[in-house]
Short mmCIF file of N, CA and C in Angstrom, two decimals:
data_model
loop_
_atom_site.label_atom_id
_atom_site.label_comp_id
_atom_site.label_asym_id
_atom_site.label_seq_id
_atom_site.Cartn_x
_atom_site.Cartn_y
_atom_site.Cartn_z
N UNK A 1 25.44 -188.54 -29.02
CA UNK A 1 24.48 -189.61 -28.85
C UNK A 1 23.27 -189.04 -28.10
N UNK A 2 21.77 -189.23 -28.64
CA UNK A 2 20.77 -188.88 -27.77
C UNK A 2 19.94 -190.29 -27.77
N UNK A 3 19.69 -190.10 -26.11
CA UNK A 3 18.99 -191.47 -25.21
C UNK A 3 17.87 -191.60 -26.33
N UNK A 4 17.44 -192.62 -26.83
CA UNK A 4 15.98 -192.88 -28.01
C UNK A 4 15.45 -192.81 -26.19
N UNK A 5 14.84 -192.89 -25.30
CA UNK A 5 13.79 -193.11 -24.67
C UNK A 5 13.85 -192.98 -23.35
N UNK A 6 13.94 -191.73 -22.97
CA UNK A 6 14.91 -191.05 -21.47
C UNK A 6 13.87 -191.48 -20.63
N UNK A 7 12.64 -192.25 -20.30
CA UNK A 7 12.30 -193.12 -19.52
C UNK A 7 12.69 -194.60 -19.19
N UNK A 8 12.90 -195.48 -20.61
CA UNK A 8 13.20 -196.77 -20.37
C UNK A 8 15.19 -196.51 -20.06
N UNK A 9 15.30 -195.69 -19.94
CA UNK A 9 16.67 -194.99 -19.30
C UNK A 9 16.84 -195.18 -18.02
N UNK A 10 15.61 -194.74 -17.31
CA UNK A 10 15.75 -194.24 -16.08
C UNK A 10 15.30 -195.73 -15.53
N UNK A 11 14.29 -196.37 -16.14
CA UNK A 11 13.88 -197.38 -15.39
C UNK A 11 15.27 -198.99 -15.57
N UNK A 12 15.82 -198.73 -16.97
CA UNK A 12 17.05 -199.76 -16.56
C UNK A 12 18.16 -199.23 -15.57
N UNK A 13 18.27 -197.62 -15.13
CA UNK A 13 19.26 -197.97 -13.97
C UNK A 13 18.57 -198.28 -12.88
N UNK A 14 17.29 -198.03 -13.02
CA UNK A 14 16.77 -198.85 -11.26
C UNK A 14 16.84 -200.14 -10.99
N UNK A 15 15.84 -200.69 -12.38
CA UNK A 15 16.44 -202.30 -12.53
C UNK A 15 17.86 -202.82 -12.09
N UNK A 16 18.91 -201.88 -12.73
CA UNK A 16 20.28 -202.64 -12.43
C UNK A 16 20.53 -202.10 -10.77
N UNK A 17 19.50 -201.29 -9.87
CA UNK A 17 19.69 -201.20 -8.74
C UNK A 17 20.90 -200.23 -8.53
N UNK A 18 20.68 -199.25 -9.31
CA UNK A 18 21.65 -197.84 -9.42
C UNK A 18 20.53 -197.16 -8.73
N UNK A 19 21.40 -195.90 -8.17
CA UNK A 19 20.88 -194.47 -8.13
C UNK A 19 21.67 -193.57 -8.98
N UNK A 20 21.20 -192.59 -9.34
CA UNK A 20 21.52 -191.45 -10.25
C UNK A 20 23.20 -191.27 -9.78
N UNK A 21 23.38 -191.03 -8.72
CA UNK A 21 24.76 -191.01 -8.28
C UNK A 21 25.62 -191.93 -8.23
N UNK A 22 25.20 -192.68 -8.02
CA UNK A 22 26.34 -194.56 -8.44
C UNK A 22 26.81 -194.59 -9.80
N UNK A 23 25.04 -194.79 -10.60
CA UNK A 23 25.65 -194.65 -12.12
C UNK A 23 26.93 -193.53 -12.19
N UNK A 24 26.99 -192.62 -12.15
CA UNK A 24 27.67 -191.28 -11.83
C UNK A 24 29.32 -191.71 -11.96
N UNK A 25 29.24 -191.88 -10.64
CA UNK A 25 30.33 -192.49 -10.58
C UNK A 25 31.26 -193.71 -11.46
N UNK A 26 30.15 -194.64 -11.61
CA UNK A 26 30.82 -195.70 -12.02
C UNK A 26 30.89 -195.12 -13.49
N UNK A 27 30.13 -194.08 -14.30
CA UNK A 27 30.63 -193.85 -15.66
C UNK A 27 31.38 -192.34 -15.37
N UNK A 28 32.11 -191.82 -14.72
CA UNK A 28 33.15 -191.14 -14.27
C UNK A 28 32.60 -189.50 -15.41
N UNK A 29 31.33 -189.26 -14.16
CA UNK A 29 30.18 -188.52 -14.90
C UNK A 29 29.45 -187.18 -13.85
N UNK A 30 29.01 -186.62 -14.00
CA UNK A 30 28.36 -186.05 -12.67
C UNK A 30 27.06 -186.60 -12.61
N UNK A 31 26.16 -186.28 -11.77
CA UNK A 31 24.96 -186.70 -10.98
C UNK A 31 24.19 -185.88 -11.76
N UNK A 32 24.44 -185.07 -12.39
CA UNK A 32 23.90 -184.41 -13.05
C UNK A 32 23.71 -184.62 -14.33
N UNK A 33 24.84 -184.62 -14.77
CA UNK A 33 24.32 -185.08 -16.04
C UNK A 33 23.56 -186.23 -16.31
N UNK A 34 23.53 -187.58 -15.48
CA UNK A 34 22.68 -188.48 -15.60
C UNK A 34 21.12 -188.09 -15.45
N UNK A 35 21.37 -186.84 -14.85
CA UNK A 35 19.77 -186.74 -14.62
C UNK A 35 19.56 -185.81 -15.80
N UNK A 36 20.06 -184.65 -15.77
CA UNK A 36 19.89 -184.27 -17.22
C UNK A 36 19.29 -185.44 -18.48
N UNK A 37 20.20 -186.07 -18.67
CA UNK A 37 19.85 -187.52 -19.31
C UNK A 37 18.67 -187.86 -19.46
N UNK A 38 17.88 -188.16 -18.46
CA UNK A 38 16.96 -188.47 -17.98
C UNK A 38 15.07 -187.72 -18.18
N UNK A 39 15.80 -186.67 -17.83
CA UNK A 39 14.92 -185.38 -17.92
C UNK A 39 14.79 -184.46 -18.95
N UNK A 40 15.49 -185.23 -19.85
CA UNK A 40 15.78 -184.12 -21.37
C UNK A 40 16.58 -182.70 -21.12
N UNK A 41 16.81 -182.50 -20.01
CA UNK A 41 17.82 -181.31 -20.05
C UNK A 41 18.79 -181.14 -20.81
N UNK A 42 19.43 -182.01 -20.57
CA UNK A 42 20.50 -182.14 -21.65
C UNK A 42 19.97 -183.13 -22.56
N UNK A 43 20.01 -182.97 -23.81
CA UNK A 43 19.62 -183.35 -25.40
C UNK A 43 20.47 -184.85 -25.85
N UNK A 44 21.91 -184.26 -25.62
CA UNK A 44 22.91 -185.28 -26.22
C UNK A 44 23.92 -185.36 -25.05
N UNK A 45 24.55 -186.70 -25.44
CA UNK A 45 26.13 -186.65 -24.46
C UNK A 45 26.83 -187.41 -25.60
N UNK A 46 28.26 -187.31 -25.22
CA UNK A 46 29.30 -188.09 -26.05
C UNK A 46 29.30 -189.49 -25.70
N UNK A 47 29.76 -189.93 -27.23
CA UNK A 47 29.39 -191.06 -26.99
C UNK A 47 30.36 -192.59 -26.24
N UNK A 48 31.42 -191.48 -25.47
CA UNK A 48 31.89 -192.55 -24.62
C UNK A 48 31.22 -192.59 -23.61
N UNK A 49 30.55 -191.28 -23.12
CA UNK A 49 29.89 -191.40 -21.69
C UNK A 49 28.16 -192.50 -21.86
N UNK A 50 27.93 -192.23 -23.27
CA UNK A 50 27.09 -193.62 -23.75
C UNK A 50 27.39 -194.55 -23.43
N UNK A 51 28.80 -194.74 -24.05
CA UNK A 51 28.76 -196.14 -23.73
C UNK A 51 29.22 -196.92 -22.43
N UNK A 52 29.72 -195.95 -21.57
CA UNK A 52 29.87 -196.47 -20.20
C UNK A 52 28.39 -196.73 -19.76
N UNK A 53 27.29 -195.62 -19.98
CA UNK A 53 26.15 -195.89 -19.47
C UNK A 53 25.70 -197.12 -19.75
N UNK A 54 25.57 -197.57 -21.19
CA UNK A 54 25.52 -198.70 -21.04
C UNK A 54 25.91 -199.93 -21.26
N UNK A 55 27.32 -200.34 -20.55
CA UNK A 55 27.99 -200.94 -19.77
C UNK A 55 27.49 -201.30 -19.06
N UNK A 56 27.47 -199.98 -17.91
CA UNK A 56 26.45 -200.64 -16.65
C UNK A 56 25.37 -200.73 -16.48
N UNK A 57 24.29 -200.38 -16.97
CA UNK A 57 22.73 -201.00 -17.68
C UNK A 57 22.67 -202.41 -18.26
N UNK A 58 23.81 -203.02 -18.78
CA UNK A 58 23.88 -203.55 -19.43
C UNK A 58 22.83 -204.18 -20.38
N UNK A 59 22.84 -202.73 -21.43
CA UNK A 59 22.65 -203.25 -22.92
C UNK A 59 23.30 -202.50 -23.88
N UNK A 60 23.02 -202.83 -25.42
CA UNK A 60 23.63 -202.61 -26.38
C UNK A 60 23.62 -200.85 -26.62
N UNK A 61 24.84 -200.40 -27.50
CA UNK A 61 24.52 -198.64 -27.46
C UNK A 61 23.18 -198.48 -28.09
N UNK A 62 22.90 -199.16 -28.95
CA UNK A 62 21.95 -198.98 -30.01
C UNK A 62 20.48 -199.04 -29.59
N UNK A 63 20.39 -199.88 -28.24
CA UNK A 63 19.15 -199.84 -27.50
C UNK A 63 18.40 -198.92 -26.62
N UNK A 64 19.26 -198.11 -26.53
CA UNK A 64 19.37 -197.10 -25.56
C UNK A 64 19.61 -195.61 -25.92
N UNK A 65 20.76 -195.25 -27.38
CA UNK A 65 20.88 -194.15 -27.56
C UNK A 65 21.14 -194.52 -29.53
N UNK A 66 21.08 -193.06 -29.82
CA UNK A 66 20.76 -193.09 -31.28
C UNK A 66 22.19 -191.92 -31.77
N UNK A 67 22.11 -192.34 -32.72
CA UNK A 67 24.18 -191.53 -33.20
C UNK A 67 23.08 -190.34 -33.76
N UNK A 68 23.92 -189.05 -33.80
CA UNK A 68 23.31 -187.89 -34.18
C UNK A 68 24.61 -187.31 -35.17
N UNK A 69 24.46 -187.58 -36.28
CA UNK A 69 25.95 -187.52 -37.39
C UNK A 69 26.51 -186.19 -37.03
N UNK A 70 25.32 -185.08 -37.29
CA UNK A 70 25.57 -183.96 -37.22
C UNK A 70 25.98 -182.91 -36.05
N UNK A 71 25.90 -183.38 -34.84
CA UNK A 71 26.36 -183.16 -34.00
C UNK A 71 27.19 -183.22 -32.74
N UNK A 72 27.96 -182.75 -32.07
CA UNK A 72 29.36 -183.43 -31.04
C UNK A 72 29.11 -183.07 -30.00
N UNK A 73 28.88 -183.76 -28.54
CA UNK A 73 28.66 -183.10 -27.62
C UNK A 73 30.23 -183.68 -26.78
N UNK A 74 30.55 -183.05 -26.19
CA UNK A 74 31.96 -183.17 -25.44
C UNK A 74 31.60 -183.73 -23.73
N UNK A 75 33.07 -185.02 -23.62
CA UNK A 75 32.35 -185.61 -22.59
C UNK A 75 32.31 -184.73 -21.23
N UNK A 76 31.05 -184.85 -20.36
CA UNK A 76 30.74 -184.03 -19.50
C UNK A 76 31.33 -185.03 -17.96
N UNK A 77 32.33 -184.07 -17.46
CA UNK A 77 33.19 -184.84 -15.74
C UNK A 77 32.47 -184.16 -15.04
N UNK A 78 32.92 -184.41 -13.72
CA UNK A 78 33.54 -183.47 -12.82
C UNK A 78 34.21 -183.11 -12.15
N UNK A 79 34.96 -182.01 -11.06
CA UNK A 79 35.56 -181.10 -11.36
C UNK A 79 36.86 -182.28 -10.91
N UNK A 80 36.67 -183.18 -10.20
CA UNK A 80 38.45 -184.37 -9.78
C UNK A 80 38.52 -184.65 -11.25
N UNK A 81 37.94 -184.64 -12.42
CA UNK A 81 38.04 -185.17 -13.81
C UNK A 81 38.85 -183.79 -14.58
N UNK A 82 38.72 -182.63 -14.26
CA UNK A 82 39.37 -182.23 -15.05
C UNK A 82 40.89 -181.55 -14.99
N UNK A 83 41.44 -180.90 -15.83
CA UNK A 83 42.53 -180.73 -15.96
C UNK A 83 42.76 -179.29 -15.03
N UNK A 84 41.92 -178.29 -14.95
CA UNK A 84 41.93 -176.83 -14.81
C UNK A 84 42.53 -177.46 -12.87
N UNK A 85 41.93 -178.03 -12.29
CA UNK A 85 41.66 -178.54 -10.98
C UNK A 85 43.00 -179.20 -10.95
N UNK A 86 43.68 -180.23 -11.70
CA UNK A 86 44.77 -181.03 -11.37
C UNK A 86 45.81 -179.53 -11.63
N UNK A 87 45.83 -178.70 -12.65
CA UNK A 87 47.12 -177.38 -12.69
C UNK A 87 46.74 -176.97 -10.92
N UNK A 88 45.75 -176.39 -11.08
CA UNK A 88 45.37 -176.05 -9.52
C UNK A 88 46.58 -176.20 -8.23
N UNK A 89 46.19 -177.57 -8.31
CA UNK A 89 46.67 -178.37 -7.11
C UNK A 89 48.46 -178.03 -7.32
N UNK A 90 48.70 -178.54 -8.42
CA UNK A 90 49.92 -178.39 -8.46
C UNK A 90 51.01 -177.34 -8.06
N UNK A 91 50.33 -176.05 -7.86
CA UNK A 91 51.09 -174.97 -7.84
C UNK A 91 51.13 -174.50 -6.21
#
């Protein structure tokens, strides 16, 4: 999924009275990548982390981000999200 308009992006999480790091959290994301998002750094995200984004923006996927057929971007955590970190601990 790529944001159609990585400004009216940035200005509905202020509206909903987010910071880059809240959103973050609440779509179980890094701080980074939202800003990536934002800033065109990053191009695309998957499209569950879409649609948590907007969840909490609350609007439709379609208002916000555009399906890209041809391409897959894999959802981006961090590091309490992944698996390499939970073997970690375990041992």
């Amino acid at each position: 999924m790529q944001p159609i308009n990585r400004e009216k992006l940035k200005e509905r999480r202020i509206r909903e009275g987010f910071n880059q790091r809240q959103l973050a959290i609440l779509c179980q994301c890094s701080q980074a990548a939202i800003s990536a998002l934002e800033t065109g750094t990053m191009k695309q995200c998957s499209e569950d982390l879409a649609a948590q984004i907007c969840k909490w923006l609350k609007r439709d996927l379609d208002e916000l981000f555009i399906r890209k057929e041809d391409s897959r971007a894999h959802r981006m955590t961090n590091a309490a999200g992944s698996t390499r970190r939970r073997a970690l601990i375990q041992i």
